[in-house]
XYZ file of C-alpha atoms in Angstrom:
580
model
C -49.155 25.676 13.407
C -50.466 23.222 16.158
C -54.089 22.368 17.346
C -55.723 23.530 20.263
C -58.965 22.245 22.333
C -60.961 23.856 25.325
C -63.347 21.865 27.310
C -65.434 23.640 30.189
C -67.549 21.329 32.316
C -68.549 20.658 35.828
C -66.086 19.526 37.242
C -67.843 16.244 37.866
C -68.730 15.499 34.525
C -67.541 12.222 33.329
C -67.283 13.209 30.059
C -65.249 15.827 30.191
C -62.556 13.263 32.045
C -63.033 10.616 29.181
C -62.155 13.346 26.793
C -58.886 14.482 28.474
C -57.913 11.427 28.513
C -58.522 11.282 24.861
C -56.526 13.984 24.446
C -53.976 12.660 26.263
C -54.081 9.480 24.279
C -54.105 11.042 20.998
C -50.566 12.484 22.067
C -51.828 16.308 23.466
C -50.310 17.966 25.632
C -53.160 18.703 28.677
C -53.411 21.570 30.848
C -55.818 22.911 33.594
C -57.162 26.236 32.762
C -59.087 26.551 36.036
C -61.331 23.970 37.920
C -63.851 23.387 35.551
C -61.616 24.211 32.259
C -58.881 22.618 31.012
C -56.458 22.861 27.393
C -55.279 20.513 25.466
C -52.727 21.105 22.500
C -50.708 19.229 19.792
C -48.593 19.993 16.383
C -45.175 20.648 14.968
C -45.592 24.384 16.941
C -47.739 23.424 19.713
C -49.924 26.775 20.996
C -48.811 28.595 23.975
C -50.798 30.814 26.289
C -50.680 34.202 27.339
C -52.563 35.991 30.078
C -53.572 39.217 29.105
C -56.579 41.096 31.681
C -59.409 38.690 32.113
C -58.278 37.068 28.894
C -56.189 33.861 27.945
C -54.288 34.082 24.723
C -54.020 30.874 22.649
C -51.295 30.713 20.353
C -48.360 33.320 18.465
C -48.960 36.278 20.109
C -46.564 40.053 19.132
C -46.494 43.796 20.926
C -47.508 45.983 17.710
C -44.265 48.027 17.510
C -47.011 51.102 16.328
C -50.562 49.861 17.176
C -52.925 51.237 15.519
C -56.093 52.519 18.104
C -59.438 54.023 16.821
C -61.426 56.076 18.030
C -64.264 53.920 19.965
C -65.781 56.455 21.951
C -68.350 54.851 24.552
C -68.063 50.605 23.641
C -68.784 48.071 26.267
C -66.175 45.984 24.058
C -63.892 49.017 24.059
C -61.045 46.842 26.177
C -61.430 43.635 23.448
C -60.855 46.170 20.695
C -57.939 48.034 22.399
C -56.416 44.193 22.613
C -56.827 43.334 19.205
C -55.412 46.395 18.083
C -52.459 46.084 20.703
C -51.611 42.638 19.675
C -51.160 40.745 16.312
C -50.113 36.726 15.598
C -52.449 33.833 15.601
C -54.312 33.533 18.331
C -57.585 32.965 20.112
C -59.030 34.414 23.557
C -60.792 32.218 26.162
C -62.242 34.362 29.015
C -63.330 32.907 31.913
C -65.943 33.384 35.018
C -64.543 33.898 38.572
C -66.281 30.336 38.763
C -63.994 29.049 35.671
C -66.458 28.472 32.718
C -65.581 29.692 29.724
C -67.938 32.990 29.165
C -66.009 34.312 25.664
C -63.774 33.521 22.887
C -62.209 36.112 20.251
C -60.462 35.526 17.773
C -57.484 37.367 15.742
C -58.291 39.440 12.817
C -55.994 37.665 10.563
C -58.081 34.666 11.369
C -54.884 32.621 11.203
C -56.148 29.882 13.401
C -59.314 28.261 13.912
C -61.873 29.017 16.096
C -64.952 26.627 16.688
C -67.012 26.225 19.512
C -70.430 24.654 20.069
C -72.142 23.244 23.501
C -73.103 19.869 23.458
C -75.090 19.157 27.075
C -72.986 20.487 30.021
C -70.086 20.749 28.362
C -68.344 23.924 26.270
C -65.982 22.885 23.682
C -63.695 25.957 21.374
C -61.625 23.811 18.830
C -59.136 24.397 16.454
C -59.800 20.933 14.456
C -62.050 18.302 14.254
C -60.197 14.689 15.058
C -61.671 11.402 14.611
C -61.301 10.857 18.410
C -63.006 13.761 19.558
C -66.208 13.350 17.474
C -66.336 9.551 18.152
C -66.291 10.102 22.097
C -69.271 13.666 21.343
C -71.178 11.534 19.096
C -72.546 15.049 18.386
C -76.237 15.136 17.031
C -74.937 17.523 13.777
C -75.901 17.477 9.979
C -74.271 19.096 6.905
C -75.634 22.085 5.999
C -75.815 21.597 2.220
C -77.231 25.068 1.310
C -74.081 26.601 3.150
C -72.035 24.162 1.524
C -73.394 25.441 -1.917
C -72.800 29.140 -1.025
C -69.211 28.129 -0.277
C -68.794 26.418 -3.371
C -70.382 29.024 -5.266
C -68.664 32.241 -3.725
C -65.183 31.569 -2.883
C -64.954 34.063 -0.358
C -67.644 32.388 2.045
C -64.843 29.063 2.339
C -63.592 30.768 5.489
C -66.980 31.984 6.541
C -69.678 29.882 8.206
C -69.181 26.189 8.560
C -71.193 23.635 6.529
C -72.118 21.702 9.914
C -75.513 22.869 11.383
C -73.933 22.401 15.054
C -70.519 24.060 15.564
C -70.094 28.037 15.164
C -66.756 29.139 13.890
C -66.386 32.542 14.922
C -65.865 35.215 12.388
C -61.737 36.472 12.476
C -61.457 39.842 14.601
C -64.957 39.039 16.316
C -66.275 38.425 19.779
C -68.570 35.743 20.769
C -70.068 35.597 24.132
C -72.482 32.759 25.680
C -74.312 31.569 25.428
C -73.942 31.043 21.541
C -77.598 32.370 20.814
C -75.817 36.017 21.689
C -74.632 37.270 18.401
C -70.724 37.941 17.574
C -69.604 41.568 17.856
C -66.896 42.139 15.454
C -64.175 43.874 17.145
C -62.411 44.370 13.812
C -63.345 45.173 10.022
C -61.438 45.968 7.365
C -63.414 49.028 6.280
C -62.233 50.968 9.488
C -58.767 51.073 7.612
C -60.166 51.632 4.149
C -61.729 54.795 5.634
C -58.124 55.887 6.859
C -56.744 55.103 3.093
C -59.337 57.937 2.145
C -58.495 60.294 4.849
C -54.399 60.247 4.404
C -52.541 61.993 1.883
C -49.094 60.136 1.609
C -46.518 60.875 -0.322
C -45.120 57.505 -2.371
C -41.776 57.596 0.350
C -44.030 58.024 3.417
C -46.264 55.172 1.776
C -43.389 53.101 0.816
C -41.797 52.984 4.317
C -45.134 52.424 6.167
C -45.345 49.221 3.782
C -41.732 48.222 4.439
C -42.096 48.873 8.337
C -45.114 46.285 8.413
C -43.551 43.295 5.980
C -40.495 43.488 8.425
C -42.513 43.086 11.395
C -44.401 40.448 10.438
C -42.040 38.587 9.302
C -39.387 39.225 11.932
C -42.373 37.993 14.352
C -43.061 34.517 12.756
C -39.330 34.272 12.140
C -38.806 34.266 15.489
C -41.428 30.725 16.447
C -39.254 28.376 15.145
C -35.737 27.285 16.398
C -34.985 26.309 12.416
C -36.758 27.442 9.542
C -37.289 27.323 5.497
C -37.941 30.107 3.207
C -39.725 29.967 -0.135
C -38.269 32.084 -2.691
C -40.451 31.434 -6.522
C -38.855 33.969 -8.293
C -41.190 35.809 -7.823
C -41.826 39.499 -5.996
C -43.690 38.446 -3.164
C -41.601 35.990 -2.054
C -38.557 37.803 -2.987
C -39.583 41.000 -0.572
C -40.305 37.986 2.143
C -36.599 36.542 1.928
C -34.771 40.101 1.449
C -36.807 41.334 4.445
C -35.341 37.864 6.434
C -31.858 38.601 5.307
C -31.903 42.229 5.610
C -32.986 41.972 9.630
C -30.868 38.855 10.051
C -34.104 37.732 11.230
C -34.670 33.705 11.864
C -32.278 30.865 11.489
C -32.786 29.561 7.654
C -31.704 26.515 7.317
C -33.089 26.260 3.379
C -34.064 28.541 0.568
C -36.269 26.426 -1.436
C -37.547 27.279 -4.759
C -39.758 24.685 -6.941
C -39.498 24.666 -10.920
C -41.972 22.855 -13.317
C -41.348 21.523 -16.448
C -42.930 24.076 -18.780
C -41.460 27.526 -19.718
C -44.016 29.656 -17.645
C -43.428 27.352 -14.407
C -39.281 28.051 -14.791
C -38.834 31.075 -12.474
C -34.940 29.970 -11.791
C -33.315 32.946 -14.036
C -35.421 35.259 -11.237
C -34.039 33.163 -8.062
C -30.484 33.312 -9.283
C -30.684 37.110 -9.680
C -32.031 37.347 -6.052
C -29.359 34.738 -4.357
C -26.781 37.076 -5.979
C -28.505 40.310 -4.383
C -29.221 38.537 -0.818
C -26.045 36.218 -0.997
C -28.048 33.158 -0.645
C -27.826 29.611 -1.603
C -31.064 28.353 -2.703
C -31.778 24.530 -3.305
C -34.393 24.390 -6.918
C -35.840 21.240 -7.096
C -38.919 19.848 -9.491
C -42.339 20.973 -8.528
C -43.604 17.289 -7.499
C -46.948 16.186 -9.438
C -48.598 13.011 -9.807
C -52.383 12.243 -10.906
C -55.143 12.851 -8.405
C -56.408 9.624 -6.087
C -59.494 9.581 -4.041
C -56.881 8.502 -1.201
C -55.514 11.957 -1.473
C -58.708 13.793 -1.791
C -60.164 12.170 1.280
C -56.926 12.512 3.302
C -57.295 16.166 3.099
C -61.192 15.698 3.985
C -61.026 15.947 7.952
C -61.572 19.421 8.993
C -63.961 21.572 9.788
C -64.274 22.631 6.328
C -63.440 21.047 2.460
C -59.795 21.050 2.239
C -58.991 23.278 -0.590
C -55.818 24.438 0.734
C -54.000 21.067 1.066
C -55.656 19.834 -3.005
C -51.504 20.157 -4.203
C -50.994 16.802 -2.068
C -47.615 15.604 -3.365
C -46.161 18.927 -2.947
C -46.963 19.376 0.419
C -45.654 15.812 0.751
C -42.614 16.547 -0.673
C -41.456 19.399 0.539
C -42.704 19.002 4.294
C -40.077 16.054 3.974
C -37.480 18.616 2.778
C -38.092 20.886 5.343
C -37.818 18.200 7.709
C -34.471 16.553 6.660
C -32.799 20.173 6.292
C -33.173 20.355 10.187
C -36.264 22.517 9.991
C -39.361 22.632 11.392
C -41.396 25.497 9.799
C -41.106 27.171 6.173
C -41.738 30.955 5.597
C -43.945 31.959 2.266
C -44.580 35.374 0.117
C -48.165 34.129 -0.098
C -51.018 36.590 0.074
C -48.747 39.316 -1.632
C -50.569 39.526 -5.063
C -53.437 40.437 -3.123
C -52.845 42.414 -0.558
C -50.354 44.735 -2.568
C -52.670 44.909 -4.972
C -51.372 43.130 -8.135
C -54.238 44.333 -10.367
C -53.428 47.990 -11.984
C -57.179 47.558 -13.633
C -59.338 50.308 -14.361
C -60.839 49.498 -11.101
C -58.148 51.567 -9.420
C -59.146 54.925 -11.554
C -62.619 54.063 -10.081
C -61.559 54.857 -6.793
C -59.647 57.411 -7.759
C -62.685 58.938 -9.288
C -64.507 58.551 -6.187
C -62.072 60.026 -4.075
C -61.297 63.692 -6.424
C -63.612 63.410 -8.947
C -62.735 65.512 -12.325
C -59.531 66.047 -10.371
C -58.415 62.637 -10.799
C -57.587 63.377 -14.612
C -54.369 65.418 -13.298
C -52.928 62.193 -11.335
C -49.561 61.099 -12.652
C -50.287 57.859 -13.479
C -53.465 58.244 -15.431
C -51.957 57.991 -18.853
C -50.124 54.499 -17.555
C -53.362 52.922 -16.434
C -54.963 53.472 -19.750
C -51.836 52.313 -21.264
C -51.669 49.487 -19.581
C -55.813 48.637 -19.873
C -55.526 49.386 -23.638
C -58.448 51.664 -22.900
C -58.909 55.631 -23.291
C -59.015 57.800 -20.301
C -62.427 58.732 -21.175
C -63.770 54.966 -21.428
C -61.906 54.834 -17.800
C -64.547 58.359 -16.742
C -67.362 56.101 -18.571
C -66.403 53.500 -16.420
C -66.071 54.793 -13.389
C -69.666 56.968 -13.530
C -71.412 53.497 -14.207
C -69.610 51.669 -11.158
C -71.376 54.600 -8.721
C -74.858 53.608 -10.504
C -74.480 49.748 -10.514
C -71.883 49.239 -7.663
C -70.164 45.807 -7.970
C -71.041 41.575 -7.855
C -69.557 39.646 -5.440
C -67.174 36.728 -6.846
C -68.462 33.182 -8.414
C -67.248 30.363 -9.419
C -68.034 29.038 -12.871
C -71.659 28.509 -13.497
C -70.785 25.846 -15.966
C -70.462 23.386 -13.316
C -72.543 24.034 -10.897
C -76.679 22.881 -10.497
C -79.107 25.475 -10.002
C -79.509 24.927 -6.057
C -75.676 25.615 -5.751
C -76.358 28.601 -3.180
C -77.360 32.112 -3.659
C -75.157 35.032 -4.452
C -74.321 37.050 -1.040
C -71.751 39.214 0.175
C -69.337 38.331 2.669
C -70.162 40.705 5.586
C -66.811 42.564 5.118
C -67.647 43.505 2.293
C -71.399 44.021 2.736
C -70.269 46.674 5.590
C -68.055 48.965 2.746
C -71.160 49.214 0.645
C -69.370 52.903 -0.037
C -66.185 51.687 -0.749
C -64.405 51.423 -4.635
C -63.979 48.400 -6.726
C -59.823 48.380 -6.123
C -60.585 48.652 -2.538
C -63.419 46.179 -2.241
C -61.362 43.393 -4.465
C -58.128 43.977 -1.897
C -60.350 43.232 0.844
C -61.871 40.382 -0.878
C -58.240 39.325 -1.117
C -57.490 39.541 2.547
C -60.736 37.262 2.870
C -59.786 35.105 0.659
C -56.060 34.773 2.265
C -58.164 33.454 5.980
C -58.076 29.942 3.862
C -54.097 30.273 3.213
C -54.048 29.144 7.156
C -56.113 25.976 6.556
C -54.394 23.122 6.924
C -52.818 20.494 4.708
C -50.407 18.199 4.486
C -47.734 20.139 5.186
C -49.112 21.684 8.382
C -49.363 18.082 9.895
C -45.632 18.099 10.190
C -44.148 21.507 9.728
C -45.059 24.632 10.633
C -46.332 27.177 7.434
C -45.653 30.888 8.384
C -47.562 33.816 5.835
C -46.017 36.760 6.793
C -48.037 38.773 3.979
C -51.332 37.103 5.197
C -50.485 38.908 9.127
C -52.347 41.519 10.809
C -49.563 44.490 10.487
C -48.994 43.532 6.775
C -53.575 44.060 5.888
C -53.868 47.356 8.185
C -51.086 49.084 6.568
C -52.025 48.283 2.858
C -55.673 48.780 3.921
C -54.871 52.123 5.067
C -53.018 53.114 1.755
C -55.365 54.577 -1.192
C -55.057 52.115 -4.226
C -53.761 54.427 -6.473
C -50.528 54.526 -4.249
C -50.380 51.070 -4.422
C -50.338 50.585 -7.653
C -47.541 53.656 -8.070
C -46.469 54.083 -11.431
C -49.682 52.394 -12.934
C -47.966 49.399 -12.174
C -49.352 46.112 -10.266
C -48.075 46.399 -6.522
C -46.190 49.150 -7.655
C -45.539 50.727 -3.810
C -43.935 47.290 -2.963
C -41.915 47.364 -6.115
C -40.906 50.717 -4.814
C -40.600 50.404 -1.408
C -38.097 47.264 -1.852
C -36.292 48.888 -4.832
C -32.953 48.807 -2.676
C -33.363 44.868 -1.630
C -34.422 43.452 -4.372
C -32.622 42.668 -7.772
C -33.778 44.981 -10.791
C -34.985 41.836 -12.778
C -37.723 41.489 -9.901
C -38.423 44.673 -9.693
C -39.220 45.503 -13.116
C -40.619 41.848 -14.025
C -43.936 41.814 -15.974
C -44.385 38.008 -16.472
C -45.630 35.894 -14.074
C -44.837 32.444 -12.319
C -47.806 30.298 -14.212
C -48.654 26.496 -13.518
C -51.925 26.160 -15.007
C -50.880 23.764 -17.802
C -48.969 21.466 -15.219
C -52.150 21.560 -12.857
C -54.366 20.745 -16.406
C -52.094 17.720 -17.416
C -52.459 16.570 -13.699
C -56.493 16.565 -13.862
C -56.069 15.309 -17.704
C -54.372 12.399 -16.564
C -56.924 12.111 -13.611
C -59.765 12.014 -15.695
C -60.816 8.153 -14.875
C -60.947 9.334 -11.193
C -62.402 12.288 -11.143
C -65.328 11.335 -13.676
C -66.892 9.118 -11.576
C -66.106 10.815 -8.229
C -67.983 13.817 -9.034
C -70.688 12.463 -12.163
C -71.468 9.830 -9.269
C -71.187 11.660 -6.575
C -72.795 13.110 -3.169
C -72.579 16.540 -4.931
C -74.787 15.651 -7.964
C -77.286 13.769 -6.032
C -77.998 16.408 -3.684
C -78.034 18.865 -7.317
C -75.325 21.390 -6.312
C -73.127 19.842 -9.174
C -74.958 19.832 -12.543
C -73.799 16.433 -13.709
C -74.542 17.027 -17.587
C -72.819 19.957 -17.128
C -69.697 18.447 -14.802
C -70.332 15.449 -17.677
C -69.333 17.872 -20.386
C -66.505 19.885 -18.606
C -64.822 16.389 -17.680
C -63.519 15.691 -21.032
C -60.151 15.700 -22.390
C -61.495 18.101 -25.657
C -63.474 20.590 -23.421
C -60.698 20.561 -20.561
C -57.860 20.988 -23.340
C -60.225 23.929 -25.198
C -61.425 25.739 -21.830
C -60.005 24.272 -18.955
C -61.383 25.610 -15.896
C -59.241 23.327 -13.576
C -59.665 25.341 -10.683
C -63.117 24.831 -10.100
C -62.897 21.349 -10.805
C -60.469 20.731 -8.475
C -62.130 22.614 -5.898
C -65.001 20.761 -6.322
C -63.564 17.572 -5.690
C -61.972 18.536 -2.458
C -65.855 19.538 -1.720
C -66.827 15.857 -2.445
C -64.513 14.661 -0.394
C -65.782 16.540 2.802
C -69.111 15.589 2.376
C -67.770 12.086 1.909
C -65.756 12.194 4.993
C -68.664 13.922 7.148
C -71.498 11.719 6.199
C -69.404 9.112 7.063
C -68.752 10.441 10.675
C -72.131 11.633 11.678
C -73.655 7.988 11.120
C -74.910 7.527 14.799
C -74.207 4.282 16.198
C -77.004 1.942 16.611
C-alpha cells in the first residue's frame, strides 16, 4: 500500500538533508511538511495527505457514511477520538507545533499501516518501514529485544504488538502518542467500547443482517475506489464470495481479473464453488494452480526486512506469482475476503452459548438456536450450562503456540491489552476480538505488497465496529458459523455458498512443501540464532523436524512461523553491527 517516512529536525541539521536526499535516491517521492518537517513516500499506491484540524492524515482516508460517536464526556483527547470515529482507511496522523516539529502521531484503529517512530539525537523520525538505506545513514544504537521476540513467538496475537527492537516504538492501532516518547499512548479506540454496545442492542436477525451488509459495502466500495485497475480474489469460498458480490452488486471498482487459485489435492479444489458464483455474479474468473515450491533461506531472508518477522509474506512463490498476474492483467492492486472467518465469527462453538449465558442467564435455554449449537458441538445442552458456569469461575487463556517447539525462556503468557481491558467480556466475544488482532498482521507486507497494492476490505474499520457491536449469538444465526453473513448475503450469493459446510483446506500442500524442505529447514533452525539464545528447544525442534513426526502430527504452522522468526533475527543482527 506504499511506504511513508517523517523526519522533524532543525532545520540546520545536516542529517536530516543527507537523509532526504536518501530518500530521494532510493526513488521517494519528498515533500515539505513545514520548515523543520518534511515527507517522504514510495510504493505501488504511494500515501497521500489530508489536512484535517491541527492534524495531517497519511494515507487512504473515507467520510464514515454513519460514524459511530461515543459518549466521551469531559476528554482532553475528545477531538482525536471524534476523528477516529469520523474517519476510517489506513492512515496515520502527524500533528505539528506552530514552530513545525512533530508533537503527535495516531494511528488508525484498523492498524492497516505502520506506525514507528523513535528519536535518535535532534531528529524525530515516524516510519512505515525499515530500508537498508535509512538504517545505514541512522546507524541507530538499537538491540533486539529477545524476550519480546519470545512473547511474539509464543502468543500469536503480540506479532502486531510491540516491536522486538529496544529503540523504535510502534504505536498501538487506534492510539495516540505524544512527545516526547516517555509520555505514554492514550488509546483513542478499543474494541470493548463496541462489545459493550453488542450487549446493550437487541436486533432482530434483518436489522442485524443489513447493519452487516451496509458495512462490507462500504468498505469495500472505499478501497475499490484507490486503484485505477484492480484484481479480486474469489476461493470459493464465503468470504471472498460476499467481497466480489458486494463489488459487482455496487458496480464498485474497475476489475480487471477474478482470480481464484486451486491446489492439487481434493480439499484445496474450491472450483465447483467459483463456477457457481461466476454464474450468480456473471463473472469470468481466471483458476490457475496455487504456485508451491520448497522453502530456501533466500526466500526466508527476503521477507526478513521489516520492522517485524515476516510471517505474512512466508507463501513466497505465491505472492510471486500472482503479483505478476495482477500486473500483466493491467492491474495494480488485488481485493481479498481475508479476515472474514474471524470477524463473522466462523466458530458456532459452545463458546457462543457462554455468552449467551452471560447475557440472560437461565433465559438463554429458550433461544432458537440452542438445540443447533448442541447439535452441532455433539454436546448436551446441559454440558453447554456446565460449561458455561465454569468459564465465569476460570475465565479464559490467552492463545499459544505449540509448546513442543519452543525452549522454556520462549516468553511468558500475557494478554494483549485489548483483551486484558474486556476482562468481563465472553469467550465468543473475546476470540472475535482476538481475531481482529490477529487480522493487524494481514497488512504486513510481503512480496506482493512490493509491487501491487493488497486491499482487506473485511480487515477495515466499518467492517470490526459493526460485527463488534452485534451479540455472537446473532452472528452465528441459525447455530451456524457466520451465520448473519450467510444470511445477510442470501440474495447475492449462490445457494452452494451459502449452505457450504466444507472448507477450502491446504494444510497437506503446505506439509509436502516443508517435507520437501526438510534439508533446509533442519539446519536453519537446529543451528540457529533461535536455539542458541534457547527460545527454540532444539531436541524438541530436532524431533518435530522429521519426515515420521511431521507426517504423524504435523504442526507446520508453527514451524514455518518460526523460520520466518530466524530469519529476522538473522537479518537484524546483521544490520545493527556498528561500523568500526
Amino acid at each position: 500500500m506504499g511506504e511513508y517516512l517523517v523526519v522533524s529536525a532543525p532545520v540546520a541539521s545536516e542529517r536530516s538533508r543527507a537523509l532526504k536526499d536518501d530518500a530521494r535516491i532510493a526513488g521517494m517521492a519528498v515533500s515539505d511538511l513545514a520548515p523543520n518537517t518534511w515527507l517522504a513516500v514510495s510504493g505501488p499506491h504511494a500515501p497521500k495527505t489530508l489536512g484535517v484540524g491541527a492534524w495531517t492524515l497519511i494515507g487512504d482516508v473515507f467520510n464514515r457514511r454513519s460514524p459511530v460517536l461515543l459518549d466521551i464526556g469531559d476528554d482532553p483527547f475528545s477531538y482525536e477520538r471524534k476523528l477516529v470515529a469520523r474517519f476510517w482507511g489506513r492512515y496515520v496522523g502527524i500533528r505539528l507545533s506552530g514552530a513545525g516539529e512533530v508533537t503527535a502521531v495516531l494511528r488508525d484503529p484498523s492498524g492497516a499501516r505502520e506506525c514507528v517512530t523513535w528519536m535518535q539525537e535532534e531528529i524525530t523520525l515516524v516510519a512505515s518501514s525499515a530500508p537498508d538505506w535509512l538504517l545505514r545513514r541512522l546507524s541507530p544504537p538499537w538491540r533486539i529485544d529477545f524476550e519480546c521476540l519470545a512473547r511474539a513467538l509464543r502468543d500469536p496475537l503480540m506479532s502486531s504488538g510491540a516491536l522486538p527492537l529496544d529503540g523504535p516504538i510502534s504505536i498501538p492501532p487506534g492510539a495516540f502518542q505524544a512527545f516526547p516518547l516517555e509520555t505514554p499512548a492514550e488509546p483513542l479506540w478499543s474494541p470493548a467500547l463496541f462489545v459493550k454496545r453488542s450487549r446493550e442492542s437487541r436486533l432482530d436477525p434483518n436489522t442485524a443482517g443489513t447493519r452487516l451488509r451496509s458495512a462490507v459495502d462500504e468498505a469495500v466500495s472505499g478501497l475499490a475506489g484507490l486503484p485505477p485497475a484492480m484484481a479480486s480474489e474469489i476461493s470459493g469460498g464465503l468470504d471472498s464470495g460476499i467481497v466480489a458480490s458486494s463489488l459487482v452488486h455496487q458496480q464498485s471498482g474497475n476489475v480487471r481479473l477474478w482470480l481464484n487459485a486451486h491446489g492439487d489435492t481434493p480439499e484445496s479444489d474450491e472450483r465447483p464453488f467459483v463456477a457457481a458464483l461466476a454464474d450468480r455474479l456473471g463473472i469470468s474468473p481466471v483458476s490457475v494452480p496455487l504456485a508451491s515450491a520448497p522453502v530456501t533461506e533466500a526466500g526466508l531472508m527476503r521477507i526478513s526486512g521489516d520492522w517485524r518477522p515476516g510471517i505474512n509474506g512466508l507463501d513466497v512463490h505465491h505472492d510471486l506469482d500472482w503479483a505478476q498476474r495482477v500486473e500483466d492483467a493491467g492491474a495494480t492492486a488485488i481485493m481479498t475476503g481475508k479476515g472474514g472467518d474471524s470477524i463473522f465469527v466462523q466458530g458456532a462453538t459452545t463458546d457462543v452459548f457462554t455468552d449467551l449465558w452471560r447475557s440472560r442467564g437461565l433465559r438463554s435455554l429458550l433461544h432458537p438456536d440452542v438445540l443447533n449449537l448442541a447439535a452441532l458441538n455433539e454436546i448436551s445442552i446441559w454440558s453447554m450450562v456446565r460449561e458455561a458456569r465454569r468459564y465465569h469461575r476460570q475465565g479464559s487463556r490467552p492463545p499459544s503456540r505449540d509448546d513442543g517447539l519452543l525452549g522454556h525462556s520462549a516468553g511468558e503468557r500475557t494478554l494483549h491489552p485489548w483483551l486484558a481491558a474486556g476482562e468481563d467480556i465472553g469467550p465468543a466475544k473475546r476470540l472475535q476480538i482476538a481475531g481482529v488482532i490477529d487480522n493487524i498482521s494481514r497488512h504486513a507486507p510481503s512480496l506482493q505488497t512490493e509491487t501491487i497494492d493488497v486491499l482487506n476490505p473485511l480487515c477495515a474499520q466499518p467492517v470490526i465496529e459493526a460485527c463488534l457491536s452485534i451479540p455472537a449469538p446473532m452472528m452465528t444465526l441459525g447455530g451456524r458459523d457466520r451465520g448473519l453473513a450467510r444470511h445477510a448475503f442470501r440474495d447475492r450469493l449462490p445457494e452452494l455458498i451459502v449452505r457450504r459446510r466444507s472448507k477450502g483446506n491446504l494444510t497437506r500442500i503446505y506439509g509436502r512443501m516443508i517435507l520437501n524442505s526438510l534439508d533446509v529447514m533442519r539446519p536453519w533452525l537446529l543451528d540457529g540464532r533461535l536455539a542458541a539464545t534457547g527460545i527454540l528447544d532444539r531436541a524438541g525442534a530436532e524431533i518435530l523436524l522429521t519426515r515420521e513426526n511431521l507426517m504423524w502430527r504435523g504442526h507446520y504452522g508453527e514451524i514455518m512461523v518460526a523460520a520466518a522468526f530466524e530469519a529476522w533475527v538473522r537479518t537484524w543482527e546483521a544490520r545493527l553491527v556498528r561500523p568500526a
